Amino acid sequence: MKKKTYDAIIIGAGAAGLTAGIYLSRGKASVLILDTAIPGGQMILTHQVANYPGVPSTSGYALSQTMKEQAVSFGCEVESNVSISNMILDADHKQIEVNNDSVYTSKVVIIASGGRSRMLQVAGENELKGRGISYCATCDGDFFQDKEIAVVGGGNSALEEAVSLTRYACKVTIIHEFDHFQAFDHAVEAAKANDKINFIMDTHITSFKGKDSLESIEYKNLKTGETQSMALDGCFVFIGYQPNTEFLKRTGVELNSRDEIMTDEDLQTNIPGVLAAGDCRMKKVRQITTAVADGTISGMKALEIIHR
Amino acid sequence: MILSTNLKHIASRDEHAKTLAENENVMVCCGRMGPMCIPVYGVMEQLQSQYPHVAFTDMAFDHPEADVIRNLPEARGFMGLPFVIYYKNGKVVEAKSSIQSKEQIIEVLDRVF
Ligand SMILES: Cc1cc2nc3c(=O)[nH]c(=O)nc-3n(C[C@H](O)[C@H](O)[C@H](O)COP(=O)(O)OP(=O)(O)OC[C@H]3O[C@@H](n4cnc5c(N)ncnc54)[C@H](O)[C@@H]3O)c2cc1C
């Protein structure tokens, strides 16, 4: 087993983790950032970021690479595509075992594991992902030129992406589980004004069907219980977000009923020396700016703990 | 038209054929520099040293000659980028569409090569 000790270990190399790394390493702390995928997190999933102050419209990937390079230039070590095999957090010296071959210890751990798109979890979804079911309109929209598709969800992403998908699809049906939308009024109005879009409300999709690719869906009206099916070429799912916190289940870190990490104002969790930053924690606004703010606060608090 | 990765780029139908002829095990990720594709290139770049017996390559999805991938029968029904094709001795042994995690890629590599 390879062994190494750091002042701080950060779990997750998204906007929050990389920012915490920048503050910690500039504060002369030794820092390891671990990520189960490549650095960048959800920024990589964002084609265009237009609301990060001081940066004219840029690709999320480019922004994430700049943040990573900045963190590395100040001395952060970044290990990507790792798998965390074991963790002991409720001790003075936190211990994280990686890839079953390395053990890293530190005084502080910052959890910045972010979140991911929620799946519908209905029959056929896994099998037909990439074969008609998609979670990224900008990536896969052009496969649906002149096709009939559905968009599932009622928030801003669902309604905005439904409108953008009308550039390709000949018909877009928005399927939502309530009788009203959660999206901003302007997004709802834009969707309602688009004559390629129609709506099925109070409805859940119950299964996806298809051989080589998606051919139809079955859906159920939640008020009447009536079940119907519809032929479809594609279905885009935008039903919100799920925090990446499953790996914390046996660590003692306190989660709320939505599996988000509970923190105080300094972003400390219930375990001394363990902090949480970014989309993985309980918060209202999930944006790059708020993740970066969390990274700053947790990084500064971690420095205080390290030098205590 | 090539992708900005550290993988070996396949830039034409001829290069595709040559790569398959010269290597027993080939993984081709055919995509764009987009959100679902970049993570897959990242995993492939990292696995190159761990799997020296596999040629890790990419091809730009919008290149006209990427029809060698786009039109494969094994990719029928694919409607999500990237298209990832695994070849053994020139024959397709596995084909996947859309984003894949490192674990999912390793599972295929260990199974087919
Ligand atoms: C499609 C899309 C478009 C968006 N557009 C915008 C926009 O235009 N402007 C804006 O401000 N915000 C936007 N957002 C939101 C913004 O991207 C996020 O709020 C922000 O990036 C969250 O950063 P984070 O660091 O908290 O988490 P993430 O970006 O999710 O990063 C978490 C990292 O942790 C890693 N990880 C997960 N689990 C583990 C584990 N067990 N061990 C180690 N590592 C782990 C992940 O691989 C990931 O790299 C968008 C989000 C999406 C999905």
Coordinates of C-alpha atoms and ligand atoms in Angstrom, one line a residue:
Chain A
M1 CA 0.0 0.0 0.0
K2 CA 1.3 3.4 -0.9
K3 CA 0.9 5.9 2.0
K4 CA 1.0 9.6 2.0
T5 CA -0.2 12.4 4.4
Y6 CA -1.7 15.7 3.4
D7 CA -3.0 18.7 5.3
A8 CA -6.3 18.4 3.4
I9 CA -8.0 15.9 1.1
I10 CA -10.8 17.1 -1.1
I11 CA -13.2 14.6 -2.6
G12 CA -14.4 15.9 -5.9
A13 CA -12.7 18.1 -8.5
G14 CA -15.6 20.2 -9.7
A15 CA -16.0 24.0 -9.2
A16 CA -16.3 23.7 -5.4
G17 CA -13.4 21.2 -4.9
L18 CA -11.0 23.0 -7.2
T19 CA -11.7 26.3 -5.6
A20 CA -11.2 24.9 -2.1
G21 CA -7.9 23.5 -3.4
I22 CA -6.8 26.9 -4.8
Y23 CA -7.5 28.6 -1.4
L24 CA -5.8 25.8 0.6
S25 CA -2.7 25.5 -1.5
R26 CA -2.3 29.3 -1.7
G27 CA -2.4 29.1 2.1
K28 CA 0.6 26.7 2.0
A29 CA -1.4 23.6 2.9
S30 CA -0.6 20.3 1.1
V31 CA -3.7 19.3 -0.8
L32 CA -4.8 16.1 -2.6
I33 CA -8.0 16.3 -4.8
L34 CA -9.6 13.0 -5.6
D35 CA -12.2 12.5 -8.3
T36 CA -14.0 9.4 -9.5
A37 CA -14.1 10.9 -13.0
I38 CA -12.1 13.6 -14.8
P39 CA -11.8 17.0 -13.2
G40 CA -14.4 19.5 -14.0
G41 CA -17.6 17.9 -12.7
Q42 CA -20.9 19.3 -14.1
M43 CA -19.0 22.2 -15.7
I44 CA -18.0 19.7 -18.4
L45 CA -21.7 19.0 -19.0
T46 CA -22.3 22.7 -19.8
H47 CA -21.8 23.7 -23.4
Q48 CA -21.9 27.4 -22.7
V49 CA -21.5 29.2 -19.5
A50 CA -22.7 32.8 -19.8
N51 CA -23.3 33.8 -16.2
Y52 CA -19.9 33.4 -14.6
P53 CA -18.9 37.0 -13.8
G54 CA -15.8 38.3 -15.4
V55 CA -15.7 35.6 -18.0
P56 CA -17.4 36.3 -21.3
S57 CA -19.4 33.4 -22.6
T58 CA -17.2 30.3 -22.5
S59 CA -17.5 26.5 -22.6
G60 CA -17.9 24.8 -19.3
Y61 CA -15.0 22.5 -20.2
A62 CA -12.6 25.4 -20.9
L63 CA -13.6 27.0 -17.6
S64 CA -13.0 23.7 -15.7
Q65 CA -9.6 23.2 -17.3
T66 CA -8.5 26.8 -16.3
M67 CA -9.7 26.1 -12.7
K68 CA -7.8 22.8 -12.6
E69 CA -4.6 24.3 -14.0
Q70 CA -4.9 27.1 -11.4
A71 CA -5.2 24.6 -8.6
V72 CA -2.3 22.5 -9.9
S73 CA -0.1 25.7 -10.4
F74 CA -0.5 26.5 -6.7
G75 CA 0.6 23.0 -5.7
C76 CA -2.6 20.8 -5.5
E77 CA -2.2 17.2 -6.5
V78 CA -5.1 15.9 -8.5
E79 CA -5.9 12.2 -9.0
S80 CA -8.7 11.5 -11.5
N81 CA -10.7 8.4 -12.2
V82 CA -10.0 7.0 -8.8
S83 CA -12.2 4.7 -6.8
I84 CA -12.5 5.2 -3.1
S85 CA -12.4 1.8 -1.5
N86 CA -12.6 2.8 2.2
M87 CA -12.9 5.9 4.4
I88 CA -12.5 6.7 8.0
L89 CA -13.7 10.2 8.7
D90 CA -14.6 10.2 12.4
A91 CA -11.0 10.2 13.6
D92 CA -8.4 13.0 14.2
H93 CA -6.4 11.7 11.2
K94 CA -8.9 11.0 8.4
Q95 CA -8.0 8.0 6.2
I96 CA -9.0 7.5 2.6
E97 CA -8.1 4.3 0.8
V98 CA -8.0 4.6 -3.0
N99 CA -8.0 2.0 -5.7
N100 CA -7.2 -0.6 -3.0
D101 CA -3.6 0.3 -3.3
S102 CA -3.0 3.7 -1.7
V103 CA -3.9 5.1 1.8
Y104 CA -4.0 8.9 2.2
T105 CA -4.4 10.6 5.6
S106 CA -5.2 14.2 6.4
K107 CA -6.3 16.5 9.2
V108 CA -9.2 17.8 7.1
V109 CA -11.5 16.4 4.5
I110 CA -13.7 18.5 2.3
I111 CA -16.5 16.7 0.5
A112 CA -17.3 18.4 -2.8
S113 CA -18.8 15.4 -4.7
G114 CA -21.5 17.5 -6.4
G115 CA -24.5 15.9 -8.1
R116 CA -25.9 14.3 -11.2
S117 CA -29.0 14.3 -13.3
R118 CA -31.8 12.2 -11.8
M119 CA -33.0 9.2 -13.9
L120 CA -36.6 8.2 -14.0
Q121 CA -35.8 4.7 -12.8
V122 CA -38.5 3.0 -14.9
A123 CA -38.4 -0.1 -17.0
G124 CA -36.4 0.1 -20.2
E125 CA -34.5 3.3 -19.2
N126 CA -31.1 1.8 -18.7
E127 CA -31.3 -0.4 -21.8
L128 CA -32.4 2.5 -24.1
K129 CA -30.1 5.2 -22.7
G130 CA -28.2 6.5 -25.8
R131 CA -30.7 4.7 -28.0
G132 CA -33.4 7.4 -27.8
I133 CA -33.3 8.3 -24.2
S134 CA -31.0 11.2 -23.4
Y135 CA -30.1 13.6 -20.6
C136 CA -28.3 16.2 -22.8
A137 CA -30.2 18.2 -25.5
T138 CA -27.1 20.0 -26.8
C139 CA -25.3 16.6 -27.2
D140 CA -27.9 14.5 -28.8
G141 CA -30.6 16.9 -30.2
D142 CA -29.4 16.6 -33.8
F143 CA -30.2 12.8 -33.8
F144 CA -33.9 13.8 -33.7
Q145 CA -34.2 15.8 -36.9
D146 CA -37.9 15.7 -37.9
K147 CA -38.7 13.1 -35.2
E148 CA -41.3 13.0 -32.5
I149 CA -39.9 13.3 -29.0
A150 CA -40.9 13.8 -25.4
V151 CA -39.3 15.9 -22.7
V152 CA -39.9 14.9 -19.1
G153 CA -39.9 17.5 -16.4
G154 CA -41.4 20.8 -15.4
G155 CA -38.5 22.9 -14.2
N156 CA -36.5 25.5 -16.2
S157 CA -34.1 23.0 -17.8
A158 CA -37.1 20.9 -19.1
L159 CA -39.0 23.8 -20.6
E160 CA -35.9 25.6 -22.0
E161 CA -34.5 22.4 -23.5
A162 CA -37.9 21.5 -25.0
V163 CA -37.9 24.8 -26.8
S164 CA -34.4 24.3 -28.0
L165 CA -35.2 20.8 -29.2
T166 CA -37.9 22.2 -31.5
R167 CA -35.0 23.2 -33.8
Y168 CA -34.7 19.5 -34.6
A169 CA -37.8 17.6 -33.7
C170 CA -41.1 18.0 -35.5
K171 CA -43.1 17.5 -32.4
V172 CA -42.2 17.8 -28.7
T173 CA -44.5 16.6 -25.9
I174 CA -43.7 17.8 -22.5
I175 CA -44.7 15.3 -19.8
H176 CA -44.9 16.5 -16.3
E177 CA -46.1 14.9 -13.0
F178 CA -48.0 18.0 -11.7
D179 CA -50.8 20.2 -13.1
H180 CA -48.4 23.2 -13.1
F181 CA -44.8 23.9 -13.9
Q182 CA -42.0 24.9 -11.5
A183 CA -40.1 26.8 -14.2
F184 CA -40.0 30.6 -14.4
D185 CA -43.0 32.2 -16.1
H186 CA -40.9 33.3 -19.1
A187 CA -39.8 29.7 -19.8
V188 CA -43.4 28.4 -19.5
E189 CA -44.6 31.2 -21.8
A190 CA -41.9 30.4 -24.4
A191 CA -42.9 26.7 -24.4
K192 CA -46.6 27.5 -24.6
A193 CA -46.1 29.9 -27.5
N194 CA -44.2 27.3 -29.5
D195 CA -46.6 25.4 -31.8
K196 CA -44.4 22.3 -32.0
I197 CA -44.8 21.8 -28.3
N198 CA -47.8 20.1 -26.6
F199 CA -48.3 19.1 -23.0
I200 CA -49.4 16.1 -21.0
M201 CA -49.8 17.0 -17.3
D202 CA -50.4 14.9 -14.1
T203 CA -48.5 12.1 -15.7
H204 CA -45.7 9.6 -15.0
I205 CA -44.0 7.5 -17.7
T206 CA -44.2 3.9 -16.5
S207 CA -42.0 2.2 -19.1
F208 CA -39.9 2.7 -22.2
K209 CA -40.2 0.2 -25.1
G210 CA -38.0 -0.5 -28.1
K211 CA -35.7 -3.1 -29.7
D212 CA -32.7 -1.3 -31.2
S213 CA -33.9 2.1 -30.1
L214 CA -36.8 3.7 -28.3
E215 CA -40.1 3.1 -30.1
S216 CA -42.8 3.9 -27.5
I217 CA -43.6 4.9 -24.0
E218 CA -46.3 3.8 -21.6
Y219 CA -47.6 6.5 -19.3
K220 CA -50.2 6.8 -16.5
N221 CA -52.4 9.7 -15.6
L222 CA -51.9 10.2 -11.8
K223 CA -55.4 11.6 -11.2
T224 CA -57.5 9.2 -13.2
G225 CA -55.1 6.1 -13.1
E226 CA -55.6 5.7 -16.9
T227 CA -52.7 4.1 -18.7
Q228 CA -51.9 4.9 -22.4
S229 CA -49.0 4.4 -24.8
M230 CA -47.5 6.7 -27.4
A231 CA -45.1 6.0 -30.3
L232 CA -41.9 8.1 -29.8
D233 CA -38.4 8.4 -31.4
G234 CA -36.8 10.1 -28.4
C235 CA -37.2 11.1 -24.8
F236 CA -35.2 13.7 -23.0
V237 CA -35.3 13.5 -19.2
F238 CA -34.8 16.7 -17.1
I239 CA -36.2 15.9 -13.7
G240 CA -33.7 17.5 -11.5
Y241 CA -30.7 16.6 -9.6
Q242 CA -29.4 14.0 -7.1
P243 CA -26.5 14.6 -4.8
N244 CA -23.5 12.2 -5.0
T245 CA -23.5 11.2 -1.4
E246 CA -24.2 7.4 -1.6
F247 CA -20.5 6.8 -0.7
L248 CA -21.0 8.6 2.6
K249 CA -23.7 6.3 3.9
R250 CA -21.5 4.4 6.4
T251 CA -19.2 7.3 7.4
G252 CA -21.3 9.0 9.9
V253 CA -21.7 12.2 7.9
E254 CA -25.2 13.5 8.5
L255 CA -27.5 13.7 5.4
N256 CA -31.0 15.1 5.2
S257 CA -34.0 13.3 3.7
R258 CA -32.9 14.3 0.2
D259 CA -29.4 12.8 0.8
E260 CA -27.8 16.2 0.9
I261 CA -25.0 16.9 3.4
M262 CA -26.0 19.0 6.3
T263 CA -23.6 21.8 7.2
D264 CA -23.3 24.9 9.4
E265 CA -22.5 28.4 8.1
D266 CA -18.8 27.6 7.9
L267 CA -19.7 24.5 5.9
Q268 CA -18.6 22.1 8.7
T269 CA -20.5 18.8 8.8
N270 CA -21.4 17.0 12.1
I271 CA -18.0 15.3 12.1
P272 CA -15.1 17.6 13.3
G273 CA -12.6 18.2 10.5
V274 CA -15.0 17.2 7.7
L275 CA -16.5 20.0 5.6
A276 CA -18.8 19.9 2.6
A277 CA -19.0 22.3 -0.3
G278 CA -21.0 22.8 -3.5
D279 CA -24.0 20.9 -4.9
C280 CA -23.6 17.9 -2.6
R281 CA -24.7 19.9 0.4
M282 CA -28.1 21.2 1.4
K283 CA -28.6 24.5 -0.4
K284 CA -31.1 26.4 -2.5
V285 CA -29.1 27.7 -5.5
R286 CA -26.8 25.3 -7.4
Q287 CA -24.6 27.3 -9.8
I288 CA -20.9 27.5 -10.5
T289 CA -20.8 30.8 -8.7
T290 CA -22.3 29.3 -5.5
A291 CA -20.0 26.2 -5.8
V292 CA -17.0 28.5 -6.0
A293 CA -18.3 30.5 -3.0
D294 CA -18.6 27.2 -1.0
G295 CA -15.1 26.2 -2.1
T296 CA -13.8 29.5 -0.8
I297 CA -15.6 29.3 2.6
S298 CA -14.7 25.6 3.2
G299 CA -11.0 26.2 2.1
M300 CA -10.7 29.1 4.5
K301 CA -12.3 27.2 7.3
A302 CA -10.0 24.2 6.6
L303 CA -6.9 26.4 6.8
E304 CA -8.1 27.6 10.2
I305 CA -8.5 24.0 11.4
I306 CA -5.1 22.9 10.0
H307 CA -3.3 25.8 11.7
R308 CA -5.2 25.5 15.0
Chain B
M1 CA -11.0 17.4 -38.7
I2 CA -9.5 15.8 -35.5
L3 CA -10.4 15.9 -31.8
S4 CA -8.2 17.6 -29.2
T5 CA -7.3 14.6 -27.1
N6 CA -4.1 12.7 -26.4
L7 CA -5.4 9.6 -28.1
K8 CA -4.3 8.4 -31.5
H9 CA -6.6 10.1 -34.0
I10 CA -8.2 8.2 -36.9
A11 CA -8.6 10.8 -39.6
S12 CA -9.9 8.8 -42.6
R13 CA -11.4 5.5 -43.7
D14 CA -7.9 4.3 -44.7
E15 CA -6.5 5.1 -41.3
H16 CA -9.4 3.3 -39.7
A17 CA -8.7 0.2 -41.8
K18 CA -4.9 0.4 -41.2
T19 CA -5.4 0.7 -37.4
L20 CA -7.6 -2.4 -37.4
A21 CA -5.1 -4.3 -39.6
E22 CA -2.1 -3.4 -37.4
N23 CA -3.7 -3.9 -33.9
E24 CA -5.4 -7.0 -32.5
N25 CA -7.4 -4.9 -30.0
V26 CA -8.8 -1.5 -30.8
M27 CA -11.1 0.8 -29.0
V28 CA -12.5 3.7 -31.1
C29 CA -14.4 6.6 -29.4
C30 CA -16.2 8.4 -32.2
G31 CA -17.6 11.7 -30.8
R32 CA -17.3 15.5 -30.6
M33 CA -15.6 17.7 -28.0
G34 CA -18.9 17.7 -26.0
P35 CA -20.1 16.9 -22.5
M36 CA -20.9 13.2 -23.0
C37 CA -17.7 12.5 -25.0
I38 CA -15.0 14.4 -23.0
P39 CA -15.2 12.2 -19.9
V40 CA -14.8 9.0 -22.1
Y41 CA -11.7 10.4 -23.8
G42 CA -10.4 11.2 -20.3
V43 CA -10.8 7.6 -19.1
M44 CA -9.2 6.3 -22.3
E45 CA -6.2 8.5 -22.0
Q46 CA -5.7 7.3 -18.4
L47 CA -6.1 3.6 -19.3
Q48 CA -3.6 3.6 -22.1
S49 CA -0.7 2.7 -19.9
Q50 CA -2.7 0.1 -18.0
Y51 CA -3.8 -1.7 -21.3
P52 CA -0.7 -1.6 -23.5
H53 CA -2.3 -4.4 -25.6
V54 CA -5.1 -2.1 -26.7
A55 CA -4.9 0.7 -29.2
F56 CA -7.0 3.6 -27.8
T57 CA -8.2 5.8 -30.6
D58 CA -10.7 8.5 -31.5
M59 CA -12.5 9.8 -34.6
A60 CA -14.4 13.0 -35.1
F61 CA -18.1 12.1 -35.4
D62 CA -18.8 14.8 -38.0
H63 CA -15.9 13.7 -40.3
P64 CA -17.5 12.5 -43.5
E65 CA -15.4 9.3 -43.4
A66 CA -16.5 8.6 -39.8
D67 CA -19.4 6.8 -41.6
V68 CA -17.2 3.7 -41.1
I69 CA -18.4 4.0 -37.5
R70 CA -21.7 5.8 -37.9
N71 CA -23.0 3.2 -40.4
L72 CA -21.9 0.0 -38.5
P73 CA -24.8 -2.4 -38.1
E74 CA -23.8 -2.6 -34.4
A75 CA -24.5 1.1 -34.1
R76 CA -28.0 0.8 -35.4
G77 CA -30.3 2.6 -33.0
F78 CA -27.5 4.6 -31.4
M79 CA -28.8 8.1 -30.7
G80 CA -26.3 9.4 -28.2
L81 CA -22.7 10.5 -28.4
P82 CA -20.1 9.1 -28.3
F83 CA -20.3 5.9 -30.3
V84 CA -17.7 3.6 -28.8
I85 CA -16.6 0.6 -30.8
Y86 CA -14.4 -2.3 -29.6
Y87 CA -12.7 -4.3 -32.3
K88 CA -10.8 -7.6 -32.0
N89 CA -8.9 -8.9 -35.1
G90 CA -10.8 -6.3 -37.1
K91 CA -14.3 -7.5 -36.0
V92 CA -16.7 -5.5 -33.8
V93 CA -16.9 -7.3 -30.4
E94 CA -18.8 -4.6 -28.5
A95 CA -20.5 -1.3 -29.3
K96 CA -21.8 1.3 -26.8
S97 CA -23.4 4.6 -27.1
S98 CA -23.5 7.7 -24.8
I99 CA -21.3 8.5 -21.8
Q100 CA -19.6 5.6 -20.0
S101 CA -17.9 5.5 -16.6
K102 CA -14.4 4.2 -16.0
E103 CA -15.9 1.1 -14.4
Q104 CA -18.1 0.4 -17.4
I105 CA -15.2 0.8 -19.8
I106 CA -12.9 -1.4 -17.8
E107 CA -15.7 -4.1 -17.6
V108 CA -15.8 -4.2 -21.4
L109 CA -12.0 -4.1 -21.9
D110 CA -11.5 -7.0 -19.5
R111 CA -14.3 -9.0 -21.1
V112 CA -13.5 -8.6 -24.8
F113 CA -9.7 -8.2 -24.9
Ligands
LIG1 C1 -26.4 20.7 -18.0 C2 -26.0 21.7 -16.9 C3 -25.9 23.0 -17.2 C4 -25.5 24.0 -16.2 N1 -25.4 25.3 -16.6 C5 -24.9 26.1 -15.7 C6 -24.6 27.5 -16.0 O1 -24.8 27.9 -17.2 N2 -24.1 28.3 -15.1 C7 -23.9 27.9 -13.8 O2 -23.5 28.7 -12.9 N3 -24.2 26.7 -13.4 C8 -24.7 25.8 -14.3 N4 -24.9 24.5 -13.9 C9 -24.8 24.1 -12.5 C10 -23.3 24.0 -12.1 O3 -22.6 23.3 -13.2 C11 -23.1 23.3 -10.8 O4 -23.9 23.9 -9.8 C12 -21.7 23.3 -10.3 O5 -20.8 22.9 -11.4 C13 -21.5 22.4 -9.1 O6 -20.1 22.2 -8.8 P1 -19.7 21.2 -7.6 O7 -18.2 21.3 -7.6 O8 -20.5 21.4 -6.4 O9 -20.1 19.8 -8.1 P2 -19.8 19.0 -9.5 O10 -19.6 19.9 -10.6 O11 -20.9 18.0 -9.6 O12 -18.4 18.2 -9.2 C14 -18.4 17.1 -8.3 C15 -17.2 16.3 -8.6 O13 -17.1 15.3 -7.7 C16 -16.8 14.0 -8.3 N5 -17.3 12.9 -7.4 C17 -18.5 12.5 -7.3 N6 -18.6 11.5 -6.4 C18 -17.3 11.3 -6.0 C19 -16.7 10.4 -5.1 N7 -17.4 9.4 -4.4 N8 -15.3 10.4 -4.9 C20 -14.6 11.3 -5.6 N9 -15.1 12.2 -6.5 C21 -16.5 12.2 -6.7 C22 -17.5 14.1 -9.6 O14 -16.9 13.2 -10.6 C23 -17.3 15.6 -10.0 O15 -16.2 15.8 -10.8 C24 -25.3 23.5 -14.9 C25 -25.4 22.2 -14.6 C26 -25.8 21.2 -15.6 C27 -25.9 19.8 -15.2

